[in-house]
Short mmCIF file of C-alpha atoms in Angstrom, two decimals:
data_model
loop_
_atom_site.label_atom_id
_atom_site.label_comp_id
_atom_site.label_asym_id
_atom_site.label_seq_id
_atom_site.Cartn_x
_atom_site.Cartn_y
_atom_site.Cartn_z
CA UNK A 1 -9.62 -6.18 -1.61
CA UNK A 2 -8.02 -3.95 -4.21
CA UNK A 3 -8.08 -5.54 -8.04
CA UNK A 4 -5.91 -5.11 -10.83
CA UNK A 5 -5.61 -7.15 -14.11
CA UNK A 6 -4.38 -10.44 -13.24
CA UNK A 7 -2.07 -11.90 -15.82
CA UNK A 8 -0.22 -15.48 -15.84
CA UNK A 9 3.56 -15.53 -16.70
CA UNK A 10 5.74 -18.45 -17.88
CA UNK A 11 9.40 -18.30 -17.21
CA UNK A 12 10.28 -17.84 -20.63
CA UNK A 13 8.15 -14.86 -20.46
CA UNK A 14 10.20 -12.89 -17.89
CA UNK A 15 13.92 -11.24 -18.10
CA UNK A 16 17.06 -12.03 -16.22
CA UNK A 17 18.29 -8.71 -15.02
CA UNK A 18 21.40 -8.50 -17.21
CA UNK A 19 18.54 -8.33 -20.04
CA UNK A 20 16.40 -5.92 -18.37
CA UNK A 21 19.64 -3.84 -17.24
CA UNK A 22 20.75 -3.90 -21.06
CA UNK A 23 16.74 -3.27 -22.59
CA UNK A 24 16.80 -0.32 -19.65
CA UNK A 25 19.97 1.10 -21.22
CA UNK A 26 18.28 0.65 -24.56
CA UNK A 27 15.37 2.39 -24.51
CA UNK A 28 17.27 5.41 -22.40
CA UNK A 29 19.79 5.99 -25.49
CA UNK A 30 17.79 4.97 -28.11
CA UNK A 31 14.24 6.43 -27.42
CA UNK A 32 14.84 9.94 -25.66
CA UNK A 33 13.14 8.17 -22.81
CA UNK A 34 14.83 10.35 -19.70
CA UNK A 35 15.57 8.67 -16.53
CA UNK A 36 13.92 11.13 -14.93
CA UNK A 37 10.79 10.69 -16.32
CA UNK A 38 11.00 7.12 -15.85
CA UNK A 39 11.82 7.11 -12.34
CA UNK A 40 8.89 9.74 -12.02
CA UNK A 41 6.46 6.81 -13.39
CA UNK A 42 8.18 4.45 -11.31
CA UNK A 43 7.32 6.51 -7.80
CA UNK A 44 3.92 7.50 -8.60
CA UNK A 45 2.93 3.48 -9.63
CA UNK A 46 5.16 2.20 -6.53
CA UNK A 47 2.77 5.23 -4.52
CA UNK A 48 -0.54 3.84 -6.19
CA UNK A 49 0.36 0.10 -4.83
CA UNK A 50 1.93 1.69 -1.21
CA UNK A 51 -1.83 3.27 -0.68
CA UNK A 52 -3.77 0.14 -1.71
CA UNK A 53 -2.01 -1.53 1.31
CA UNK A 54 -2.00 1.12 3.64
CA UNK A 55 -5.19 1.14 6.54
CA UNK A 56 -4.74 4.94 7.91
CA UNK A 57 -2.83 7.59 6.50
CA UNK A 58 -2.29 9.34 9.96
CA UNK A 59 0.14 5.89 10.68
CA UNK A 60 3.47 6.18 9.33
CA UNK A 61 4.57 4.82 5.98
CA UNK A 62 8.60 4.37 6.02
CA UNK A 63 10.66 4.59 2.29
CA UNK A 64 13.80 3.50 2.64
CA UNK A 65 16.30 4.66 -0.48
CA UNK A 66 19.34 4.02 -1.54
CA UNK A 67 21.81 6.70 -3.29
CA UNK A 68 20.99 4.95 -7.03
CA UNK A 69 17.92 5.46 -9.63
CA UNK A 70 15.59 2.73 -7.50
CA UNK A 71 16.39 5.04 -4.23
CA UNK A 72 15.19 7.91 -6.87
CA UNK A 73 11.77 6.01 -7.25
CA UNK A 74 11.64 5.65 -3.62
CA UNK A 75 11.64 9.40 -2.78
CA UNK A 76 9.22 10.20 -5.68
CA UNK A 77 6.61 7.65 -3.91
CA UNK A 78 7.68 9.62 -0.45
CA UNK A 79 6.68 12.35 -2.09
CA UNK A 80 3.63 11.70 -3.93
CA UNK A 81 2.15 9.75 -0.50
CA UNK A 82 2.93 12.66 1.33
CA UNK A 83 1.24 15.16 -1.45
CA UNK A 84 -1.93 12.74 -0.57
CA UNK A 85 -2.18 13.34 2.54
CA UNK A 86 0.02 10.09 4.24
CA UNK A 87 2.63 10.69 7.09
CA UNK A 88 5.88 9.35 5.71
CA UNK A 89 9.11 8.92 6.67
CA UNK A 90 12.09 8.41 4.90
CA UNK A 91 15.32 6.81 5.39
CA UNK A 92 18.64 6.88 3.60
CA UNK A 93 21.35 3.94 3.90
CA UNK A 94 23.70 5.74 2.52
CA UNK A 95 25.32 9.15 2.14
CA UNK A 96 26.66 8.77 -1.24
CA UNK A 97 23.41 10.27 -2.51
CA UNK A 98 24.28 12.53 -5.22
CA UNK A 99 22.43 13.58 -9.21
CA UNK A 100 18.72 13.38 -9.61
CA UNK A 101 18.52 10.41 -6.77
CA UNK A 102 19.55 13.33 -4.26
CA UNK A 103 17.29 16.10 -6.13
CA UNK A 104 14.04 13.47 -5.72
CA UNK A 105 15.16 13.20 -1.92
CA UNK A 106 15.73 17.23 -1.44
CA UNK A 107 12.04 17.32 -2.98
CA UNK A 108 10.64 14.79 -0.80
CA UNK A 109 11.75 16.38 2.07
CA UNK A 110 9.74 19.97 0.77
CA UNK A 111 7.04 18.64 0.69
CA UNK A 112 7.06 17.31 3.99
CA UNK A 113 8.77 13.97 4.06
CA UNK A 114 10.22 13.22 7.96
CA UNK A 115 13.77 12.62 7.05
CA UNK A 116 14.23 10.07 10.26
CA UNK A 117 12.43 6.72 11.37
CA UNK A 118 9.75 6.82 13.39
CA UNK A 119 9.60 5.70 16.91
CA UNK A 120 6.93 3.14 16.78
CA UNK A 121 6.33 0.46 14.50
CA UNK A 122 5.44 1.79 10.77
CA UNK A 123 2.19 -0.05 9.34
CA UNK A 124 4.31 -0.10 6.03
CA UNK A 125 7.43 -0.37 4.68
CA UNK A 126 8.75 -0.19 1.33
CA UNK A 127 12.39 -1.40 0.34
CA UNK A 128 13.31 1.08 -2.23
CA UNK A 129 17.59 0.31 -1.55
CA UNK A 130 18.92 -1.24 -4.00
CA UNK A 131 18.47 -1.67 -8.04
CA UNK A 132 18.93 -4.45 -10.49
CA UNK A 133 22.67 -3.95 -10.17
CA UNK A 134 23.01 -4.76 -6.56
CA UNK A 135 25.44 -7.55 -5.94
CA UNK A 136 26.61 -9.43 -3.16
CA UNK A 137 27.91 -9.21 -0.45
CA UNK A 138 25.70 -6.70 1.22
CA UNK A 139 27.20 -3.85 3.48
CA UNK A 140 26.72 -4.04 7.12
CA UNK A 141 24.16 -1.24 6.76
CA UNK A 142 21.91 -2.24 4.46
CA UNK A 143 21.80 -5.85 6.54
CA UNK A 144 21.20 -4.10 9.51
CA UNK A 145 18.12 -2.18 7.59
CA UNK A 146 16.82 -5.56 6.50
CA UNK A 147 17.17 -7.32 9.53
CA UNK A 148 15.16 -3.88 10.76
CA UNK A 149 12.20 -4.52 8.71
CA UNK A 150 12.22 -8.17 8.83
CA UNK A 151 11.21 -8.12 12.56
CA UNK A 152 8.38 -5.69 12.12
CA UNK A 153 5.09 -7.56 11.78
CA UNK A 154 3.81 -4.81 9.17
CA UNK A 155 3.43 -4.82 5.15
CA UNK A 156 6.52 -4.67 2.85
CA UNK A 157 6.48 -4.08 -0.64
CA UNK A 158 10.06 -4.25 -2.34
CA UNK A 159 10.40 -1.99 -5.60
CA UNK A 160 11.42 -3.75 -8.55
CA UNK A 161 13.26 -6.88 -6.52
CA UNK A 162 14.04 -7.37 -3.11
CA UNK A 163 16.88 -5.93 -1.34
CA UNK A 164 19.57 -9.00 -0.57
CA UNK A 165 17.47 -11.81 -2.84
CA UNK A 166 20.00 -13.36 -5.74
CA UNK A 167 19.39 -16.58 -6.22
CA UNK A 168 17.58 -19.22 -4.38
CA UNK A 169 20.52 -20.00 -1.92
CA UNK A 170 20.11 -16.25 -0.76
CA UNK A 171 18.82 -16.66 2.81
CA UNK A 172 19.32 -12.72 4.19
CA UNK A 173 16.75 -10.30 2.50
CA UNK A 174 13.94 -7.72 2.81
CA UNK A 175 11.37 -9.99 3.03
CA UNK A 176 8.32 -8.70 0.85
CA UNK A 177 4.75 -8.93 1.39
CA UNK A 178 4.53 -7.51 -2.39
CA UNK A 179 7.31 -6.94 -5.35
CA UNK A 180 6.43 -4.15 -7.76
CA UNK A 181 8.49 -4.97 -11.03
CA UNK A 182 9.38 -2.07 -13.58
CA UNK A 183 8.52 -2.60 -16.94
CA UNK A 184 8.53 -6.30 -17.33
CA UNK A 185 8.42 -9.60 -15.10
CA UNK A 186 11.77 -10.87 -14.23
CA UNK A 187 12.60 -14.37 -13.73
CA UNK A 188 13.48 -13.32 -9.92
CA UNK A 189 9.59 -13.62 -10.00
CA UNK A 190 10.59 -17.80 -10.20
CA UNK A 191 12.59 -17.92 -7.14
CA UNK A 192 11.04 -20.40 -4.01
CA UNK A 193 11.57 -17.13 -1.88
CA UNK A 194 8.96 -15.23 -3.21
CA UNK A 195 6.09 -18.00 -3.41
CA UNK A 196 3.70 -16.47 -1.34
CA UNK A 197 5.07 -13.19 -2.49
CA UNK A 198 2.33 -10.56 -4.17
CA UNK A 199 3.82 -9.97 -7.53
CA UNK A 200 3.06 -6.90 -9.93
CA UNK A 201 4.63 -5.49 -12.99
CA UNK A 202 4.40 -1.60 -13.76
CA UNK A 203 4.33 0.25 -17.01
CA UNK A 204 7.38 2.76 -17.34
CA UNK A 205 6.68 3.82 -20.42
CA UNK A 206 8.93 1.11 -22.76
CA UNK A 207 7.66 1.10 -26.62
CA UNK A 208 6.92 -2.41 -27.65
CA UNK A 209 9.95 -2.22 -29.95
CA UNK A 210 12.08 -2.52 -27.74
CA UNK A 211 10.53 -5.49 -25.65
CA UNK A 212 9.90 -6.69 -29.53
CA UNK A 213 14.23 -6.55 -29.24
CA UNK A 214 15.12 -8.11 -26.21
CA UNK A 215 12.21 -10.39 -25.39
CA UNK A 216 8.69 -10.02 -27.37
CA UNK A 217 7.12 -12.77 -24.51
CA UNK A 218 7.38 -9.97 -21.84
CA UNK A 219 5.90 -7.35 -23.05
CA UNK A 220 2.75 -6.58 -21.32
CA UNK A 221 -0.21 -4.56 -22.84
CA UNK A 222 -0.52 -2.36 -20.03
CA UNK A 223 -4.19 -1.00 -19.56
CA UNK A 224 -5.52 2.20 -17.71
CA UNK A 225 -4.23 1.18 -14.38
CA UNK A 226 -0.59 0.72 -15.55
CA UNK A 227 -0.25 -2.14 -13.35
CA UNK A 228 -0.85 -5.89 -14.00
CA UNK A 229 -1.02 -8.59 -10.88
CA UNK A 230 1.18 -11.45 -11.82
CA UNK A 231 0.14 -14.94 -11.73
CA UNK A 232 3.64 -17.32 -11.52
CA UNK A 233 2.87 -20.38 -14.70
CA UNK A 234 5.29 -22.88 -13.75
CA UNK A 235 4.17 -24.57 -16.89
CA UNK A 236 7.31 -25.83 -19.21
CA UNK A 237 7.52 -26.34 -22.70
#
């Protein structure tokens, strides 16, 4: 099995997503950080963890992306898998895609990203629909693309949280073998949902100013790999 750095993480060490949405914001205005770039880190960490659970590359890998930034990511992992060789397919759930989300989708599909399911079962599938500003209730599509993937008996790795997952009452969601976080743990990390849930945090390229701003506990000192495995500390103080 696969190893990266394996950290523990209180609750107090982890942001609610109004806090990560406003640190986001932050370092965007306040650091020249473009989105661009750090949706570009965000696809090529979320590819890294996709290929650590994949068995064959010649078995399809399925993306599916919404028409916001964490869509973005979504395509840029479509297209850095398929760069290496993997036989991806990608799926939008919604045709509001406009800006750089629909530029990372137009080059995903150059560089040979199938822009249609596959007929068979995928032996991965990553939930790349909806950001940390999703809200409920869900449209009829996107529940009919969970309920999709929840019936497949494959892998499932949800970038940065789960597609449907609010609070603990929240009982229809992409159900994740693995949750790759961006930048910092979030206290979504906490919920009974996502117990037996892989969880990892990746480095998007945040100075430790900021996190020294909004929340010095959850800043990580992200090594070589970028990406830490999260141990959940229900310890309280």
């Amino acid at each position: 099995m696969f190893l990266y750095p394996e950290i523990s993480i209180r609750r107090d060490q982890s942001l609610s997503l109004d806090k990560f949405r406003e640190m986001d914001y932050y370092a965007v205005e306040n650091y020249d950080l473009p989105i661009e770039l750090m949706m570009e880190n965000a696809g090529l960490h979320l590819a890294k963890l996709v290929s650590k659970y994949t068995i064959d590359k010649s078995l399809p890998v399925v993306i599916l992306v919404g028409s916001g930034n964490n869509g973005g990511g979504g395509s840029v992992a479509a297209r850095r898998l398929a760069a290496w060789g993997y036989k991806v397919h990608i799926k939008l759930i919604s045709n509001n895609l406009k800006g750089l989300p629909a530029k990372q989708f137009e080059r995903a599909i150059k560089f040979g990203v199938i822009n249609e399911l596959p007929e068979g079962s995928p032996q991965l599938i990553v939930d790349a629909m909806l950001g940390f500003s999703q809200k409920p209730p869900l449209r009829n599509n996107i529940v009919e693309f969970i309920e999709y993937s929840n019936k497949i008996p494959c892998v499932k790795i949800s970038l940065d949280l789960p597609t449907g997952l609010f609070d603990e009452n929240s009982t229809q969601y992409f159900e994740p073998t693995a949750v790759l976080s961006l930048a910092a743990p979030k206290e979504i990390f906490f919920l009974p949902q996502l117990k037996r849930t892989h969880l990892y945090v990746a480095d998007l390229g945040i100075p430790k100013a900021v996190y020294d701003k909004f929340n010095k506990d959850s800043y990580l000192k992200f090594n070589e790999s970028s990406i830490y495995k999260i141990k959940i500390d229900n310890t309280t103080f």
